[in-house]
Short mmCIF file of N, CA and C in Angstrom, two decimals:
data_model
loop_
_atom_site.label_atom_id
_atom_site.label_comp_id
_atom_site.label_asym_id
_atom_site.label_seq_id
_atom_site.Cartn_x
_atom_site.Cartn_y
_atom_site.Cartn_z
N ARG A 1372 16.23 27.88 -47.39
CA ARG A 1372 16.32 27.26 -48.90
C ARG A 1372 17.99 27.58 -50.18
N ALA A 1373 18.16 25.93 -50.21
CA ALA A 1373 19.66 25.80 -50.83
C ALA A 1373 18.99 27.21 -51.81
N PRO A 1374 20.28 27.59 -52.77
CA PRO A 1374 20.03 28.52 -54.04
C PRO A 1374 20.07 26.66 -55.25
N PRO A 1375 19.80 27.70 -56.32
CA PRO A 1375 19.78 26.43 -56.66
C PRO A 1375 20.95 26.06 -57.45
N SER A 1376 21.00 24.80 -57.76
CA SER A 1376 22.49 24.06 -58.86
C SER A 1376 22.78 25.06 -59.49
N SER A 1377 23.85 25.00 -60.00
CA SER A 1377 24.66 25.60 -61.17
C SER A 1377 24.99 24.81 -62.12
N ILE A 1378 24.34 23.45 -62.10
CA ILE A 1378 24.27 22.19 -63.11
C ILE A 1378 22.89 21.40 -62.72
N THR A 1379 22.89 21.81 -64.38
CA THR A 1379 21.51 20.90 -64.37
C THR A 1379 21.39 20.03 -65.00
N MET A 1380 20.60 18.97 -64.68
CA MET A 1380 20.94 18.05 -65.19
C MET A 1380 19.80 17.89 -66.73
N SER A 1381 20.89 17.13 -67.57
CA SER A 1381 20.23 16.53 -68.69
C SER A 1381 20.08 15.25 -68.71
N THR A 1382 18.57 15.50 -69.90
CA THR A 1382 18.44 13.36 -69.92
C THR A 1382 18.05 13.08 -71.33
N LYS A 1383 19.46 12.52 -71.99
CA LYS A 1383 18.43 11.86 -72.87
C LYS A 1383 16.98 10.62 -73.30
N LEU A 1384 16.68 11.10 -74.57
CA LEU A 1384 15.02 10.56 -75.20
C LEU A 1384 15.11 10.80 -75.91
N ARG A 1385 13.54 9.33 -76.68
CA ARG A 1385 12.91 9.98 -77.83
C ARG A 1385 12.04 10.84 -77.95
N LEU A 1386 12.51 11.23 -79.37
CA LEU A 1386 11.29 12.90 -79.00
C LEU A 1386 9.94 12.00 -80.23
N VAL A 1387 8.94 12.03 -79.36
CA VAL A 1387 7.90 11.95 -80.26
C VAL A 1387 7.00 12.89 -80.50
N ALA A 1388 6.83 12.85 -82.36
CA ALA A 1388 5.82 13.64 -82.61
C ALA A 1388 5.11 12.94 -82.47
N ASP A 1389 4.24 14.14 -81.78
CA ASP A 1389 2.34 13.06 -82.17
C ASP A 1389 1.41 14.27 -82.34
N ALA A 1390 0.67 14.36 -82.92
CA ALA A 1390 0.06 15.45 -83.98
C ALA A 1390 -1.50 15.11 -82.58
N SER A 1391 -1.69 14.46 -81.83
CA SER A 1391 -3.36 14.46 -81.43
C SER A 1391 -2.98 15.26 -80.40
N ASN A 1392 -2.23 15.27 -79.65
CA ASN A 1392 -2.17 15.60 -78.68
C ASN A 1392 -2.36 17.43 -78.77
N PRO A 1393 -3.73 18.22 -78.46
CA PRO A 1393 -4.75 19.40 -78.80
C PRO A 1393 -3.62 20.54 -78.23
N THR A 1394 -2.42 20.91 -77.18
CA THR A 1394 -1.69 21.94 -77.11
C THR A 1394 -0.05 21.95 -77.29
N LEU A 1395 0.41 22.51 -76.91
CA LEU A 1395 1.69 22.89 -77.85
C LEU A 1395 2.81 22.26 -76.40
N PHE A 1396 2.13 21.31 -75.45
CA PHE A 1396 3.05 21.80 -74.69
C PHE A 1396 4.02 20.20 -74.40
N ALA A 1397 4.29 20.23 -74.27
CA ALA A 1397 5.18 18.43 -73.89
C ALA A 1397 4.58 17.60 -72.92
N ARG A 1398 4.88 16.38 -73.12
CA ARG A 1398 4.65 15.51 -72.38
C ARG A 1398 5.15 13.74 -72.09
N LEU A 1399 5.34 13.38 -70.35
CA LEU A 1399 6.49 13.32 -69.80
C LEU A 1399 6.07 12.38 -68.66
N HIS A 1400 7.31 11.46 -68.75
CA HIS A 1400 6.28 10.49 -67.75
C HIS A 1400 6.65 10.85 -66.30
N VAL A 1401 5.72 10.61 -65.67
CA VAL A 1401 6.08 11.14 -64.20
C VAL A 1401 7.62 10.81 -63.73
N GLN A 1402 8.15 9.48 -64.06
CA GLN A 1402 9.07 9.74 -63.14
C GLN A 1402 9.99 10.62 -63.97
N THR A 1403 10.26 10.08 -65.62
CA THR A 1403 10.66 11.64 -65.71
C THR A 1403 11.51 12.97 -65.41
N VAL A 1404 9.95 13.61 -65.55
CA VAL A 1404 9.08 14.76 -64.19
C VAL A 1404 10.27 14.77 -62.64
N ARG A 1405 9.77 14.02 -62.38
CA ARG A 1405 10.43 13.91 -60.48
C ARG A 1405 12.55 13.95 -61.25
N ARG A 1406 13.11 13.79 -62.22
CA ARG A 1406 14.35 13.34 -62.61
C ARG A 1406 14.68 15.30 -62.49
N LEU A 1407 14.25 15.30 -63.55
CA LEU A 1407 14.53 17.04 -64.28
C LEU A 1407 14.24 17.87 -63.18
N ARG A 1408 12.82 17.65 -62.85
CA ARG A 1408 12.23 18.66 -61.65
C ARG A 1408 13.74 18.71 -60.24
N THR A 1409 13.56 17.43 -59.70
CA THR A 1409 14.57 17.47 -58.04
C THR A 1409 16.47 17.60 -58.86
N SER A 1410 16.68 17.86 -60.91
CA SER A 1410 17.97 18.73 -60.31
C SER A 1410 17.79 19.66 -60.36
N LEU A 1411 16.97 20.51 -59.78
CA LEU A 1411 17.09 21.72 -60.07
C LEU A 1411 16.91 22.59 -58.67
N GLY A 1412 16.92 21.60 -58.19
CA GLY A 1412 16.77 21.94 -56.12
C GLY A 1412 15.23 22.65 -55.93
N ASP A 1413 14.93 23.34 -54.80
CA ASP A 1413 14.34 23.80 -54.54
C ASP A 1413 13.90 25.33 -55.00
N ASP A 1414 13.23 25.35 -55.94
CA ASP A 1414 12.57 26.67 -57.37
C ASP A 1414 11.77 27.49 -57.39
N ASP A 1415 11.18 27.90 -56.04
CA ASP A 1415 9.22 28.47 -55.95
C ASP A 1415 9.21 28.71 -57.50
N CYS A 1416 10.06 29.64 -58.23
CA CYS A 1416 9.07 29.72 -59.27
C CYS A 1416 8.56 28.80 -60.30
N LEU A 1417 9.47 27.41 -60.47
CA LEU A 1417 8.42 26.29 -61.30
C LEU A 1417 7.22 25.71 -61.39
N GLY A 1418 6.52 26.26 -59.10
CA GLY A 1418 5.31 25.86 -58.85
C GLY A 1418 5.83 24.39 -58.30
N GLY A 1419 4.93 24.24 -57.45
CA GLY A 1419 5.28 23.09 -56.34
C GLY A 1419 6.29 22.49 -55.54
N HIS A 1420 6.26 22.37 -55.08
CA HIS A 1420 7.82 21.70 -53.81
C HIS A 1420 7.59 20.48 -53.23
N ASP A 1421 6.58 19.08 -54.39
CA ASP A 1421 6.80 19.01 -54.12
C ASP A 1421 7.03 17.85 -55.71
N ASP A 1422 8.00 16.82 -55.38
CA ASP A 1422 7.94 16.64 -56.85
C ASP A 1422 7.06 16.50 -57.79
N ASP A 1423 5.78 15.49 -57.11
CA ASP A 1423 4.42 14.97 -57.48
C ASP A 1423 3.18 15.96 -58.09
N ASP A 1424 3.50 17.68 -58.39
CA ASP A 1424 2.82 18.71 -57.96
C ASP A 1424 3.50 19.23 -59.14
N VAL A 1425 4.39 18.88 -59.54
CA VAL A 1425 5.23 20.32 -60.87
C VAL A 1425 3.98 20.36 -61.44
N THR A 1426 3.85 22.08 -62.22
CA THR A 1426 3.16 21.95 -63.07
C THR A 1426 3.52 23.08 -63.75
N PHE A 1427 4.75 23.15 -63.63
CA PHE A 1427 5.39 24.27 -64.91
C PHE A 1427 6.50 23.84 -65.29
N LEU A 1428 7.19 23.62 -66.49
CA LEU A 1428 9.12 22.93 -66.37
C LEU A 1428 8.97 23.11 -67.61
N PRO A 1429 10.16 24.70 -68.15
CA PRO A 1429 10.30 24.99 -69.32
C PRO A 1429 11.78 23.76 -69.26
N LEU A 1430 12.33 23.46 -70.88
CA LEU A 1430 12.61 22.98 -71.16
C LEU A 1430 13.26 23.16 -72.39
N LYS A 1431 14.70 23.19 -72.70
CA LYS A 1431 15.04 22.99 -73.84
C LYS A 1431 15.39 21.71 -74.70
N ILE A 1432 14.91 21.88 -75.95
CA ILE A 1432 15.34 20.16 -76.73
C ILE A 1432 16.48 20.59 -77.88
N THR A 1433 16.97 19.76 -77.56
CA THR A 1433 18.47 19.86 -78.13
C THR A 1433 18.82 17.94 -79.11
N PHE A 1434 19.07 19.04 -80.44
CA PHE A 1434 18.90 18.06 -81.18
C PHE A 1434 20.65 17.14 -81.72
N ALA A 1435 21.06 15.78 -81.66
CA ALA A 1435 21.88 15.47 -81.60
C ALA A 1435 22.85 15.82 -82.96
N THR A 1436 23.63 16.04 -83.67
CA THR A 1436 24.56 16.05 -85.29
C THR A 1436 23.66 15.33 -85.93
N THR A 1437 23.27 15.84 -87.41
CA THR A 1437 22.69 14.73 -87.97
C THR A 1437 23.34 14.17 -88.64
N THR A 1438 23.52 12.86 -89.58
CA THR A 1438 23.95 11.32 -89.87
C THR A 1438 24.79 12.20 -91.75
N GLY A 1439 25.87 12.22 -91.72
CA GLY A 1439 26.75 12.28 -92.85
C GLY A 1439 27.71 13.57 -92.30
N GLY A 1440 27.38 13.97 -90.79
CA GLY A 1440 28.37 15.42 -90.14
C GLY A 1440 27.40 16.84 -90.67
N ALA A 1441 26.89 16.85 -91.24
CA ALA A 1441 25.74 18.01 -91.04
C ALA A 1441 25.33 18.54 -89.67
N ALA A 1442 25.43 20.42 -89.80
CA ALA A 1442 24.54 20.72 -88.59
C ALA A 1442 23.73 20.19 -87.88
N ALA A 1443 23.56 20.01 -86.53
CA ALA A 1443 22.41 19.63 -85.24
C ALA A 1443 21.57 20.34 -86.41
N PRO A 1444 20.22 20.57 -86.11
CA PRO A 1444 19.28 21.65 -85.72
C PRO A 1444 19.13 22.36 -85.15
N PRO A 1445 18.72 23.65 -85.51
CA PRO A 1445 18.53 24.89 -84.27
C PRO A 1445 17.57 23.72 -82.52
N PRO A 1446 18.28 23.90 -81.23
CA PRO A 1446 17.42 23.20 -80.07
C PRO A 1446 15.80 24.35 -80.32
N ILE A 1447 15.16 23.51 -79.27
CA ILE A 1447 13.87 24.36 -79.26
C ILE A 1447 12.93 24.75 -78.22
N PHE A 1448 12.79 24.59 -77.91
CA PHE A 1448 11.28 25.46 -76.57
C PHE A 1448 10.52 25.04 -76.39
N VAL A 1449 10.28 23.76 -75.11
CA VAL A 1449 9.14 23.55 -74.70
C VAL A 1449 8.70 24.16 -73.23
N SER A 1450 8.10 24.03 -73.45
CA SER A 1450 6.89 23.53 -71.95
C SER A 1450 6.21 22.18 -71.29
N PHE A 1451 6.75 21.33 -70.14
CA PHE A 1451 5.63 20.78 -68.90
C PHE A 1451 5.44 21.38 -68.31
N ASN A 1452 3.38 20.90 -68.27
CA ASN A 1452 1.90 21.60 -67.91
C ASN A 1452 1.50 20.47 -67.59
N GLY A 1453 2.05 19.18 -67.09
CA GLY A 1453 1.37 18.70 -66.49
C GLY A 1453 0.96 17.09 -67.01
N GLY A 1454 1.14 16.98 -68.96
CA GLY A 1454 0.48 16.17 -69.83
C GLY A 1454 1.24 15.44 -69.13
N THR A 1455 0.83 14.13 -68.56
CA THR A 1455 1.79 12.43 -68.59
C THR A 1455 1.21 11.55 -69.66
N ILE A 1456 2.30 10.63 -70.35
CA ILE A 1456 2.66 9.51 -71.05
C ILE A 1456 3.18 8.57 -70.19
N ASN A 1457 3.19 7.57 -70.36
CA ASN A 1457 2.80 6.07 -70.15
C ASN A 1457 4.91 5.81 -70.51
N ALA A 1458 5.61 6.36 -71.16
CA ALA A 1458 7.19 5.61 -72.10
C ALA A 1458 8.09 6.62 -72.04
N SER A 1459 8.73 5.94 -70.09
CA SER A 1459 9.59 6.07 -69.96
C SER A 1459 10.82 7.13 -70.00
N ASP A 1460 10.67 6.60 -71.93
CA ASP A 1460 12.87 6.86 -72.51
C ASP A 1460 11.94 7.54 -73.17
N ALA A 1461 10.46 9.14 -72.89
CA ALA A 1461 10.64 9.42 -74.77
C ALA A 1461 10.07 10.89 -73.62
N ILE A 1462 10.53 12.18 -75.19
CA ILE A 1462 9.06 13.44 -74.97
C ILE A 1462 8.30 13.27 -76.29
N GLN A 1463 6.88 13.66 -75.13
CA GLN A 1463 5.84 14.10 -77.18
C GLN A 1463 6.07 15.47 -76.99
N ILE A 1464 5.65 16.09 -78.12
CA ILE A 1464 5.20 17.13 -78.32
C ILE A 1464 4.69 16.51 -79.71
N HIS A 1465 4.05 18.20 -79.63
CA HIS A 1465 3.66 18.62 -81.07
C HIS A 1465 4.63 18.61 -82.18
N PRO A 1466 4.05 17.87 -83.78
CA PRO A 1466 4.67 18.62 -84.87
C PRO A 1466 4.70 19.51 -85.23
N SER A 1467 3.88 20.50 -85.20
CA SER A 1467 4.24 21.63 -85.12
C SER A 1467 5.04 22.61 -84.85
N LEU A 1468 5.68 21.73 -83.60
CA LEU A 1468 6.94 22.73 -83.18
C LEU A 1468 7.81 22.02 -83.63
N LEU A 1469 8.49 21.56 -84.44
CA LEU A 1469 9.55 21.11 -85.72
C LEU A 1469 9.11 21.54 -87.14
N PRO A 1470 9.11 23.42 -87.63
CA PRO A 1470 9.53 22.95 -88.35
C PRO A 1470 10.64 22.97 -89.24
N HIS A 1471 11.76 23.66 -89.21
CA HIS A 1471 12.96 22.60 -89.47
C HIS A 1471 13.09 22.21 -89.38
N HIS A 1472 12.68 21.40 -88.55
CA HIS A 1472 13.26 19.24 -88.68
C HIS A 1472 12.41 18.18 -89.34
N ASP A 1473 12.44 18.71 -90.81
CA ASP A 1473 11.62 17.85 -91.11
C ASP A 1473 12.12 16.20 -92.19
N GLU A 1474 13.41 15.94 -91.25
CA GLU A 1474 13.87 14.70 -90.86
C GLU A 1474 13.08 14.11 -90.34
N ILE A 1475 13.24 14.39 -88.62
CA ILE A 1475 12.26 13.71 -87.35
C ILE A 1475 10.90 13.41 -88.29
N LEU A 1476 10.31 14.32 -88.66
CA LEU A 1476 8.86 13.95 -89.59
C LEU A 1476 8.67 12.74 -90.29
N THR A 1477 9.19 12.84 -90.97
CA THR A 1477 10.37 11.90 -91.99
C THR A 1477 10.35 10.30 -91.70
N THR A 1478 10.99 10.29 -90.89
CA THR A 1478 11.74 9.51 -89.91
C THR A 1478 10.85 8.68 -89.15
N ASN A 1479 10.12 7.99 -89.42
CA ASN A 1479 8.90 7.14 -88.01
C ASN A 1479 8.90 7.69 -86.78
N HIS A 1480 8.85 9.59 -87.26
CA HIS A 1480 8.14 10.29 -86.15
C HIS A 1480 9.22 10.18 -85.01
N GLU A 1481 10.25 9.85 -84.41
CA GLU A 1481 11.22 10.00 -83.26
C GLU A 1481 12.60 10.24 -83.52
N CYS A 1482 13.12 10.64 -82.84
CA CYS A 1482 15.16 11.20 -82.70
C CYS A 1482 15.30 10.61 -80.88
N LEU A 1483 16.38 10.67 -81.16
CA LEU A 1483 16.94 10.96 -79.97
C LEU A 1483 17.49 12.19 -79.41
N VAL A 1484 16.90 12.85 -78.73
CA VAL A 1484 17.08 13.99 -78.35
C VAL A 1484 17.95 14.36 -76.67
N THR A 1485 18.24 15.38 -77.07
CA THR A 1485 18.35 15.46 -74.94
C THR A 1485 18.26 16.94 -74.76
N VAL A 1486 17.28 16.67 -73.38
CA VAL A 1486 16.39 17.53 -72.65
C VAL A 1486 17.19 17.87 -71.44
N THR A 1487 17.07 19.27 -71.38
CA THR A 1487 17.41 20.21 -70.25
C THR A 1487 15.94 21.08 -69.66
N PRO A 1488 15.75 21.03 -68.03
CA PRO A 1488 15.08 22.64 -67.58
C PRO A 1488 15.98 23.45 -67.51
N LEU A 1489 15.73 24.49 -67.83
CA LEU A 1489 15.61 26.10 -67.50
C LEU A 1489 15.94 26.50 -66.73
N LEU A 1490 16.59 26.67 -66.36
CA LEU A 1490 16.82 27.47 -64.66
C LEU A 1490 18.23 28.58 -65.21
N PRO A 1491 17.84 29.71 -64.96
CA PRO A 1491 16.28 29.89 -63.96
C PRO A 1491 15.40 30.51 -65.71
N PRO A 1492 14.68 30.37 -64.88
CA PRO A 1492 13.58 29.62 -65.75
C PRO A 1492 12.93 31.45 -67.08
N PRO A 1493 12.25 31.34 -68.22
CA PRO A 1493 13.18 32.63 -68.88
C PRO A 1493 11.66 33.17 -68.21
N PRO A 1494 12.07 34.00 -68.79
CA PRO A 1494 11.29 35.96 -68.45
C PRO A 1494 10.00 35.81 -68.62
N THR A 1495 8.86 36.44 -68.34
CA THR A 1495 7.45 36.44 -68.18
C THR A 1495 7.91 38.03 -69.41
N ALA A 1496 6.68 37.25 -69.89
CA ALA A 1496 6.12 37.70 -71.90
C ALA A 1496 5.39 38.89 -70.90
N THR A 1497 5.14 40.43 -71.42
CA THR A 1497 4.25 41.60 -71.10
C THR A 1497 3.45 41.50 -72.63
N THR A 1498 4.45 41.30 -73.69
CA THR A 1498 3.37 40.90 -75.38
C THR A 1498 3.85 39.97 -76.31
N ILE A 1499 3.28 39.38 -76.97
CA ILE A 1499 3.78 39.61 -77.95
C ILE A 1499 3.49 38.87 -79.10
N HIS A 1500 3.64 39.68 -79.93
CA HIS A 1500 3.97 40.40 -81.47
C HIS A 1500 3.51 39.39 -82.03
N VAL A 1501 2.43 39.17 -83.01
CA VAL A 1501 1.77 37.90 -83.66
C VAL A 1501 1.71 38.37 -85.07
N ASP A 1502 2.65 37.87 -85.85
CA ASP A 1502 2.66 38.26 -87.55
C ASP A 1502 2.50 37.06 -87.86
N PRO A 1503 0.86 37.04 -88.71
CA PRO A 1503 0.63 35.15 -89.21
C PRO A 1503 1.48 35.70 -90.86
N LEU A 1504 1.35 33.71 -91.20
CA LEU A 1504 1.95 33.89 -92.40
C LEU A 1504 1.39 33.64 -94.07
N SER A 1505 0.07 34.49 -93.16
CA SER A 1505 -0.78 34.30 -94.77
C SER A 1505 -2.43 35.11 -94.05
N LEU A 1506 -2.61 35.54 -95.25
CA LEU A 1506 -3.57 36.54 -95.53
C LEU A 1506 -5.11 35.60 -94.58
N GLY A 1507 -5.52 34.22 -94.27
CA GLY A 1507 -6.06 33.97 -94.16
C GLY A 1507 -5.77 33.38 -92.71
N ASP A 1508 -4.25 33.38 -92.04
CA ASP A 1508 -4.30 33.40 -90.47
C ASP A 1508 -4.60 34.09 -89.97
N TRP A 1509 -4.33 36.02 -90.79
CA TRP A 1509 -4.10 37.43 -90.25
C TRP A 1509 -6.02 37.56 -90.47
N GLU A 1510 -7.12 37.04 -91.37
CA GLU A 1510 -8.14 37.22 -90.88
C GLU A 1510 -9.11 36.03 -89.98
N SER A 1511 -8.22 35.08 -89.21
CA SER A 1511 -8.77 34.35 -87.98
C SER A 1511 -8.06 35.11 -86.71
N ILE A 1512 -7.68 35.28 -86.76
CA ILE A 1512 -6.65 35.54 -85.67
C ILE A 1512 -7.47 36.70 -84.95
N GLU A 1513 -7.95 37.50 -86.45
CA GLU A 1513 -8.93 39.58 -86.51
C GLU A 1513 -9.81 38.43 -85.73
N CYS A 1514 -10.35 37.38 -86.23
CA CYS A 1514 -12.13 37.11 -86.11
C CYS A 1514 -12.16 36.54 -84.19
N HIS A 1515 -10.70 36.11 -84.42
CA HIS A 1515 -10.78 35.30 -82.32
C HIS A 1515 -9.79 36.50 -81.62
N ALA A 1516 -9.28 37.14 -82.19
CA ALA A 1516 -8.23 37.99 -80.86
C ALA A 1516 -9.03 38.11 -79.58
N SER A 1517 -10.29 38.19 -79.12
CA SER A 1517 -10.58 37.90 -78.08
C SER A 1517 -10.36 36.72 -76.84
N TYR A 1518 -10.73 35.86 -78.39
CA TYR A 1518 -10.42 35.03 -78.02
C TYR A 1518 -8.14 34.37 -77.24
N LEU A 1519 -7.78 34.80 -78.18
CA LEU A 1519 -6.67 34.70 -77.46
C LEU A 1519 -5.83 35.58 -76.81
N GLU A 1520 -6.68 36.34 -76.49
CA GLU A 1520 -6.43 37.46 -75.86
C GLU A 1520 -6.61 37.90 -74.35
N THR A 1521 -7.67 36.79 -74.40
CA THR A 1521 -8.45 36.07 -72.72
C THR A 1521 -8.14 34.54 -72.34
N GLY A 1522 -6.96 34.31 -72.93
CA GLY A 1522 -6.18 33.59 -72.43
C GLY A 1522 -5.80 32.10 -73.28
N GLY A 1523 -6.68 32.39 -74.34
CA GLY A 1523 -6.84 31.04 -75.78
C GLY A 1523 -5.53 30.67 -76.23
N LEU A 1524 -4.81 32.04 -76.01
CA LEU A 1524 -2.89 31.99 -77.02
C LEU A 1524 -2.38 30.71 -75.46
N LEU A 1525 -2.51 31.31 -73.89
CA LEU A 1525 -2.20 31.03 -73.22
C LEU A 1525 -2.27 28.85 -72.92
N GLN A 1526 -3.98 28.59 -73.00
CA GLN A 1526 -4.43 27.63 -73.12
C GLN A 1526 -3.19 26.40 -74.35
N GLN A 1527 -3.00 26.32 -75.15
CA GLN A 1527 -1.30 25.89 -75.58
C GLN A 1527 -0.91 26.19 -75.83
N VAL A 1528 0.03 26.97 -74.89
CA VAL A 1528 2.15 27.45 -75.43
C VAL A 1528 1.94 28.12 -74.20
N SER A 1529 3.51 27.95 -73.26
CA SER A 1529 3.02 28.68 -71.81
C SER A 1529 5.20 28.83 -72.85
N VAL A 1530 5.59 28.00 -72.94
CA VAL A 1530 7.14 28.93 -73.85
C VAL A 1530 6.79 29.81 -75.04
N VAL A 1531 7.51 30.69 -75.44
CA VAL A 1531 7.77 30.67 -76.88
C VAL A 1531 9.02 31.98 -76.54
N TYR A 1532 9.72 31.59 -78.12
CA TYR A 1532 10.79 32.39 -78.38
C TYR A 1532 10.93 33.21 -80.06
N THR A 1533 11.19 34.26 -80.01
CA THR A 1533 11.99 35.07 -81.18
C THR A 1533 11.81 34.12 -82.41
N GLY A 1534 11.36 34.47 -83.49
CA GLY A 1534 11.17 33.86 -84.27
C GLY A 1534 10.40 32.14 -84.46
N GLN A 1535 9.90 31.84 -83.49
CA GLN A 1535 9.07 30.34 -83.33
C GLN A 1535 7.56 31.05 -84.03
N ILE A 1536 7.48 29.84 -84.60
CA ILE A 1536 6.35 30.14 -85.95
C ILE A 1536 5.70 28.92 -84.81
N LEU A 1537 4.23 29.08 -84.68
CA LEU A 1537 3.56 28.32 -84.22
C LEU A 1537 2.13 28.30 -84.75
N THR A 1538 1.66 27.33 -84.65
CA THR A 1538 -0.15 26.37 -84.78
C THR A 1538 -0.75 26.50 -83.65
N LEU A 1539 -1.67 27.54 -83.85
CA LEU A 1539 -2.94 27.44 -83.21
C LEU A 1539 -4.33 26.87 -83.56
N ARG A 1540 -4.21 26.34 -82.18
CA ARG A 1540 -6.21 25.49 -82.78
C ARG A 1540 -7.15 26.46 -81.92
N LEU A 1541 -7.94 27.28 -82.90
CA LEU A 1541 -9.36 28.62 -82.53
C LEU A 1541 -10.50 28.41 -82.77
N PRO A 1542 -11.39 29.24 -81.91
CA PRO A 1542 -12.44 27.77 -82.47
C PRO A 1542 -12.84 28.11 -83.30
N GLY A 1543 -13.88 27.04 -83.91
CA GLY A 1543 -15.33 27.42 -85.51
C GLY A 1543 -14.15 27.12 -85.44
#
């Protein structure tokens, strides 16, 4: 098996914020997934040895500098976990992943971004510390702790980073 390439392909895509997606996973066109996956070489840790069988692809989304020369918003990290879309020039994510990117949410829900696969993949977390934003959030998490601990969290998100604000869907 060949070692992974130190050069990872990036691609420019339209970022589409879509609240109808019940998970926090990114959705991509099948051809886009193949292009990004192929750029990584034969890396066993991503699941699937066949480009048609990619089940996990961690991604970094980088934003361009804003008009007027202001600093670019910070990057966000997401994962592709199999959900596809028809548009080959887009990546679709849930708007709750864009808490510091108000200009995207207010201007037609789209912008041009650079999408790069993460290699090596981020380390596997053994614990995640959750700090609810409100008393209501705290009570909801307490009531549904068992659901979150037994896979409810992982069914919604698979890449998290320090300081990330997550909107989770809880039963009931």
